[in-house]
Amino acid sequence: MPITATTRGGTEYVPEFLVEIDMEKCIGCGRCYKVCARDVLDLKGVTDEDEIVDVDDEEYEDDIERKIMVVSDADDCIGCGACARVCPSNCQTHAPAEAA
């Protein structure tokens, strides 16, 4: 049975939590990062060998081909869906969580 939540008005709904981001589709725009109040996402760099690295790591500074968002703390996601609503590349997968 999935986890349910209730709106302030008393309507029950099933939150869908961020599960993964498709690195092939993600354009690294950061829109999802800006709307997430829970620090679920992080900006990373992708090298020409498809290695995911920290964008601030000086060792890889010249090797970063592009930037992408990654799920850094999925346990903090509250399933609000704000990230999906602002994503222009539809690269995120969301799903309900099962109740413990």
PDB file of N, CA and C in Angstrom, residues 47-100:
ATOM      1  N   THR A  47      32.332  14.149 -17.545  1.00  0.00           N
ATOM      2  CA  THR A  47      33.535  14.241 -18.369  1.00  0.00           C
ATOM      3  C   THR A  47      33.277  13.601 -19.732  1.00  0.00           C
ATOM      4  N   ASP A  48      34.233  13.728 -20.629  1.00  0.00           N
ATOM      5  CA  ASP A  48      34.095  13.131 -21.955  1.00  0.00           C
ATOM      6  C   ASP A  48      34.084  11.603 -21.896  1.00  0.00           C
ATOM      7  N   GLU A  49      34.454  11.036 -20.759  1.00  0.00           N
ATOM      8  CA  GLU A  49      34.406   9.587 -20.557  1.00  0.00           C
ATOM      9  C   GLU A  49      33.173   9.176 -19.756  1.00  0.00           C
ATOM     10  N   ASP A  50      32.184  10.075 -19.663  1.00  0.00           N
ATOM     11  CA  ASP A  50      30.926   9.861 -18.932  1.00  0.00           C
ATOM     12  C   ASP A  50      31.119   9.614 -17.437  1.00  0.00           C
ATOM     13  N   GLU A  51      32.198  10.120 -16.880  1.00  0.00           N
ATOM     14  CA  GLU A  51      32.429  10.039 -15.439  1.00  0.00           C
ATOM     15  C   GLU A  51      31.726  11.221 -14.785  1.00  0.00           C
ATOM     16  N   ILE A  52      30.986  10.960 -13.708  1.00  0.00           N
ATOM     17  CA  ILE A  52      30.287  12.027 -12.987  1.00  0.00           C
ATOM     18  C   ILE A  52      31.217  12.547 -11.900  1.00  0.00           C
ATOM     19  N   VAL A  53      31.474  13.874 -11.921  1.00  0.00           N
ATOM     20  CA  VAL A  53      32.434  14.492 -11.003  1.00  0.00           C
ATOM     21  C   VAL A  53      31.833  15.753 -10.389  1.00  0.00           C
ATOM     22  N   ASP A  54      32.420  16.210  -9.289  1.00  0.00           N
ATOM     23  CA  ASP A  54      31.996  17.467  -8.677  1.00  0.00           C
ATOM     24  C   ASP A  54      32.393  18.624  -9.590  1.00  0.00           C
ATOM     25  N   VAL A  55      31.496  19.564  -9.787  1.00  0.00           N
ATOM     26  CA  VAL A  55      31.798  20.692 -10.666  1.00  0.00           C
ATOM     27  C   VAL A  55      32.853  21.612 -10.065  1.00  0.00           C
ATOM     28  N   ASP A  56      33.037  21.564  -8.753  1.00  0.00           N
ATOM     29  CA  ASP A  56      34.013  22.419  -8.087  1.00  0.00           C
ATOM     30  C   ASP A  56      35.389  21.766  -7.945  1.00  0.00           C
ATOM     31  N   ASP A  57      35.519  20.530  -8.405  1.00  0.00           N
ATOM     32  CA  ASP A  57      36.784  19.804  -8.285  1.00  0.00           C
ATOM     33  C   ASP A  57      37.757  20.310  -9.353  1.00  0.00           C
ATOM     34  N   GLU A  58      38.792  21.010  -8.919  1.00  0.00           N
ATOM     35  CA  GLU A  58      39.767  21.599  -9.848  1.00  0.00           C
ATOM     36  C   GLU A  58      40.480  20.554 -10.695  1.00  0.00           C
ATOM     37  N   GLU A  59      40.563  19.332 -10.209  1.00  0.00           N
ATOM     38  CA  GLU A  59      41.215  18.258 -10.953  1.00  0.00           C
ATOM     39  C   GLU A  59      40.487  17.975 -12.282  1.00  0.00           C
ATOM     40  N   TYR A  60      39.176  18.156 -12.299  1.00  0.00           N
ATOM     41  CA  TYR A  60      38.376  17.861 -13.492  1.00  0.00           C
ATOM     42  C   TYR A  60      37.897  19.105 -14.224  1.00  0.00           C
ATOM     43  N   GLU A  61      38.331  20.255 -13.773  1.00  0.00           N
ATOM     44  CA  GLU A  61      37.860  21.534 -14.299  1.00  0.00           C
ATOM     45  C   GLU A  61      37.862  21.593 -15.834  1.00  0.00           C
ATOM     46  N   ASP A  62      38.937  21.149 -16.477  1.00  0.00           N
ATOM     47  CA  ASP A  62      39.046  21.219 -17.928  1.00  0.00           C
ATOM     48  C   ASP A  62      38.424  20.019 -18.643  1.00  0.00           C
ATOM     49  N   ASP A  63      38.047  18.984 -17.891  1.00  0.00           N
ATOM     50  CA  ASP A  63      37.516  17.759 -18.489  1.00  0.00           C
ATOM     51  C   ASP A  63      35.989  17.707 -18.538  1.00  0.00           C
ATOM     52  N   ILE A  64      35.314  18.644 -17.877  1.00  0.00           N
ATOM     53  CA  ILE A  64      33.853  18.611 -17.823  1.00  0.00           C
ATOM     54  C   ILE A  64      33.279  19.041 -19.171  1.00  0.00           C
ATOM     55  N   GLU A  65      32.516  18.126 -19.769  1.00  0.00           N
ATOM     56  CA  GLU A  65      31.885  18.368 -21.068  1.00  0.00           C
ATOM     57  C   GLU A  65      30.529  19.057 -20.918  1.00  0.00           C
ATOM     58  N   ARG A  66      29.804  18.674 -19.869  1.00  0.00           N
ATOM     59  CA  ARG A  66      28.482  19.241 -19.621  1.00  0.00           C
ATOM     60  C   ARG A  66      28.125  19.038 -18.158  1.00  0.00           C
ATOM     61  N   LYS A  67      27.037  19.638 -17.738  1.00  0.00           N
ATOM     62  CA  LYS A  67      26.586  19.517 -16.354  1.00  0.00           C
ATOM     63  C   LYS A  67      25.219  18.855 -16.325  1.00  0.00           C
ATOM     64  N   ILE A  68      24.977  18.125 -15.235  1.00  0.00           N
ATOM     65  CA  ILE A  68      23.698  17.455 -15.033  1.00  0.00           C
ATOM     66  C   ILE A  68      23.304  17.559 -13.565  1.00  0.00           C
ATOM     67  N   MET A  69      22.043  17.332 -13.298  1.00  0.00           N
ATOM     68  CA  MET A  69      21.576  17.242 -11.922  1.00  0.00           C
ATOM     69  C   MET A  69      21.544  15.767 -11.540  1.00  0.00           C
ATOM     70  N   VAL A  70      21.847  15.473 -10.286  1.00  0.00           N
ATOM     71  CA  VAL A  70      21.772  14.111  -9.766  1.00  0.00           C
ATOM     72  C   VAL A  70      20.975  14.125  -8.465  1.00  0.00           C
ATOM     73  N   VAL A  71      20.393  12.981  -8.137  1.00  0.00           N
ATOM     74  CA  VAL A  71      19.687  12.829  -6.865  1.00  0.00           C
ATOM     75  C   VAL A  71      20.748  12.573  -5.807  1.00  0.00           C
ATOM     76  N   SER A  72      20.927  13.526  -4.918  1.00  0.00           N
ATOM     77  CA  SER A  72      21.976  13.391  -3.899  1.00  0.00           C
ATOM     78  C   SER A  72      21.443  12.922  -2.559  1.00  0.00           C
ATOM     79  N   ASP A  73      20.172  13.196  -2.272  1.00  0.00           N
ATOM     80  CA  ASP A  73      19.595  12.780  -0.990  1.00  0.00           C
ATOM     81  C   ASP A  73      18.119  12.444  -1.174  1.00  0.00           C
ATOM     82  N   ALA A  74      17.851  11.301  -1.779  1.00  0.00           N
ATOM     83  CA  ALA A  74      16.477  10.887  -2.088  1.00  0.00           C
ATOM     84  C   ALA A  74      15.609  10.775  -0.836  1.00  0.00           C
ATOM     85  N   ASP A  75      16.207  10.473   0.303  1.00  0.00           N
ATOM     86  CA  ASP A  75      15.430  10.315   1.536  1.00  0.00           C
ATOM     87  C   ASP A  75      14.804  11.621   2.018  1.00  0.00           C
ATOM     88  N   ASP A  76      15.280  12.760   1.531  1.00  0.00           N
ATOM     89  CA  ASP A  76      14.703  14.044   1.926  1.00  0.00           C
ATOM     90  C   ASP A  76      13.562  14.491   1.022  1.00  0.00           C
ATOM     91  N   CYS A  77      13.319  13.764  -0.070  1.00  0.00           N
ATOM     92  CA  CYS A  77      12.239  14.124  -0.995  1.00  0.00           C
ATOM     93  C   CYS A  77      10.886  13.958  -0.306  1.00  0.00           C
ATOM     94  N   ILE A  78      10.006  14.957  -0.445  1.00  0.00           N
ATOM     95  CA  ILE A  78       8.669  14.884   0.148  1.00  0.00           C
ATOM     96  C   ILE A  78       7.597  14.588  -0.896  1.00  0.00           C
ATOM     97  N   GLY A  79       8.005  14.396  -2.149  1.00  0.00           N
ATOM     98  CA  GLY A  79       7.049  14.014  -3.188  1.00  0.00           C
ATOM     99  C   GLY A  79       6.145  15.123  -3.661  1.00  0.00           C
ATOM    100  N   CYS A  80       6.601  16.355  -3.570  1.00  0.00           N
ATOM    101  CA  CYS A  80       5.749  17.486  -3.961  1.00  0.00           C
ATOM    102  C   CYS A  80       5.624  17.641  -5.471  1.00  0.00           C
ATOM    103  N   GLY A  81       6.626  17.156  -6.226  1.00  0.00           N
ATOM    104  CA  GLY A  81       6.573  17.218  -7.683  1.00  0.00           C
ATOM    105  C   GLY A  81       6.968  18.540  -8.296  1.00  0.00           C
ATOM    106  N   ALA A  82       7.444  19.488  -7.496  1.00  0.00           N
ATOM    107  CA  ALA A  82       7.833  20.797  -8.034  1.00  0.00           C
ATOM    108  C   ALA A  82       8.942  20.660  -9.069  1.00  0.00           C
ATOM    109  N   CYS A  83       9.881  19.761  -8.821  1.00  0.00           N
ATOM    110  CA  CYS A  83      11.004  19.576  -9.748  1.00  0.00           C
ATOM    111  C   CYS A  83      10.518  19.103 -11.117  1.00  0.00           C
ATOM    112  N   ALA A  84       9.558  18.214 -11.138  1.00  0.00           N
ATOM    113  CA  ALA A  84       9.039  17.689 -12.404  1.00  0.00           C
ATOM    114  C   ALA A  84       8.284  18.765 -13.180  1.00  0.00           C
ATOM    115  N   ARG A  85       7.594  19.627 -12.464  1.00  0.00           N
ATOM    116  CA  ARG A  85       6.807  20.675 -13.132  1.00  0.00           C
ATOM    117  C   ARG A  85       7.678  21.706 -13.837  1.00  0.00           C
ATOM    118  N   VAL A  86       8.904  21.929 -13.365  1.00  0.00           N
ATOM    119  CA  VAL A  86       9.758  22.943 -13.987  1.00  0.00           C
ATOM    120  C   VAL A  86      10.791  22.362 -14.944  1.00  0.00           C
ATOM    121  N   CYS A  87      10.886  21.034 -15.034  1.00  0.00           N
ATOM    122  CA  CYS A  87      11.901  20.391 -15.872  1.00  0.00           C
ATOM    123  C   CYS A  87      11.547  20.492 -17.353  1.00  0.00           C
ATOM    124  N   PRO A  88      12.392  21.168 -18.156  1.00  0.00           N
ATOM    125  CA  PRO A  88      12.087  21.302 -19.585  1.00  0.00           C
ATOM    126  C   PRO A  88      12.446  20.061 -20.406  1.00  0.00           C
ATOM    127  N   SER A  89      13.200  19.128 -19.829  1.00  0.00           N
ATOM    128  CA  SER A  89      13.640  17.974 -20.611  1.00  0.00           C
ATOM    129  C   SER A  89      12.966  16.663 -20.196  1.00  0.00           C
ATOM    130  N   ASN A  90      12.059  16.719 -19.233  1.00  0.00           N
ATOM    131  CA  ASN A  90      11.313  15.539 -18.801  1.00  0.00           C
ATOM    132  C   ASN A  90      12.260  14.359 -18.522  1.00  0.00           C
ATOM    133  N   CYS A  91      13.282  14.618 -17.730  1.00  0.00           N
ATOM    134  CA  CYS A  91      14.317  13.598 -17.489  1.00  0.00           C
ATOM    135  C   CYS A  91      14.184  12.890 -16.146  1.00  0.00           C
ATOM    136  N   GLN A  92      13.166  13.217 -15.380  1.00  0.00           N
ATOM    137  CA  GLN A  92      13.042  12.664 -14.036  1.00  0.00           C
ATOM    138  C   GLN A  92      12.026  11.527 -13.981  1.00  0.00           C
ATOM    139  N   THR A  93      12.296  10.578 -13.101  1.00  0.00           N
ATOM    140  CA  THR A  93      11.355   9.502 -12.832  1.00  0.00           C
ATOM    141  C   THR A  93      10.874   9.656 -11.401  1.00  0.00           C
ATOM    142  N   HIS A  94       9.560   9.649 -11.227  1.00  0.00           N
ATOM    143  CA  HIS A  94       8.934   9.743  -9.910  1.00  0.00           C
ATOM    144  C   HIS A  94       8.051   8.522  -9.690  1.00  0.00           C
ATOM    145  N   ALA A  95       7.914   8.120  -8.443  1.00  0.00           N
ATOM    146  CA  ALA A  95       7.061   6.980  -8.118  1.00  0.00           C
ATOM    147  C   ALA A  95       6.580   7.089  -6.684  1.00  0.00           C
ATOM    148  N   PRO A  96       5.414   6.517  -6.407  1.00  0.00           N
ATOM    149  CA  PRO A  96       4.952   6.480  -5.011  1.00  0.00           C
ATOM    150  C   PRO A  96       5.840   5.541  -4.197  1.00  0.00           C
ATOM    151  N   ALA A  97       5.897   5.781  -2.911  1.00  0.00           N
ATOM    152  CA  ALA A  97       6.663   4.917  -2.015  1.00  0.00           C
ATOM    153  C   ALA A  97       5.688   4.014  -1.257  1.00  0.00           C
ATOM    154  N   GLU A  98       6.151   2.849  -0.941  1.00  0.00           N
ATOM    155  CA  GLU A  98       5.323   1.905  -0.169  1.00  0.00           C
ATOM    156  C   GLU A  98       5.442   2.216   1.308  1.00  0.00           C
ATOM    157  N   ALA A  99       4.329   2.135   2.009  1.00  0.00           N
ATOM    158  CA  ALA A  99       4.328   2.346   3.454  1.00  0.00           C
ATOM    159  C   ALA A  99       5.038   1.191   4.144  1.00  0.00           C
ATOM    160  N   ALA A 100       5.747   1.524   5.202  1.00  0.00           N
ATOM    161  CA  ALA A 100       6.512   0.487   5.936  1.00  0.00           C
ATOM    162  C   ALA A 100       5.600  -0.365   6.782  1.00  0.00           C
TER     163      ALA A 100
END
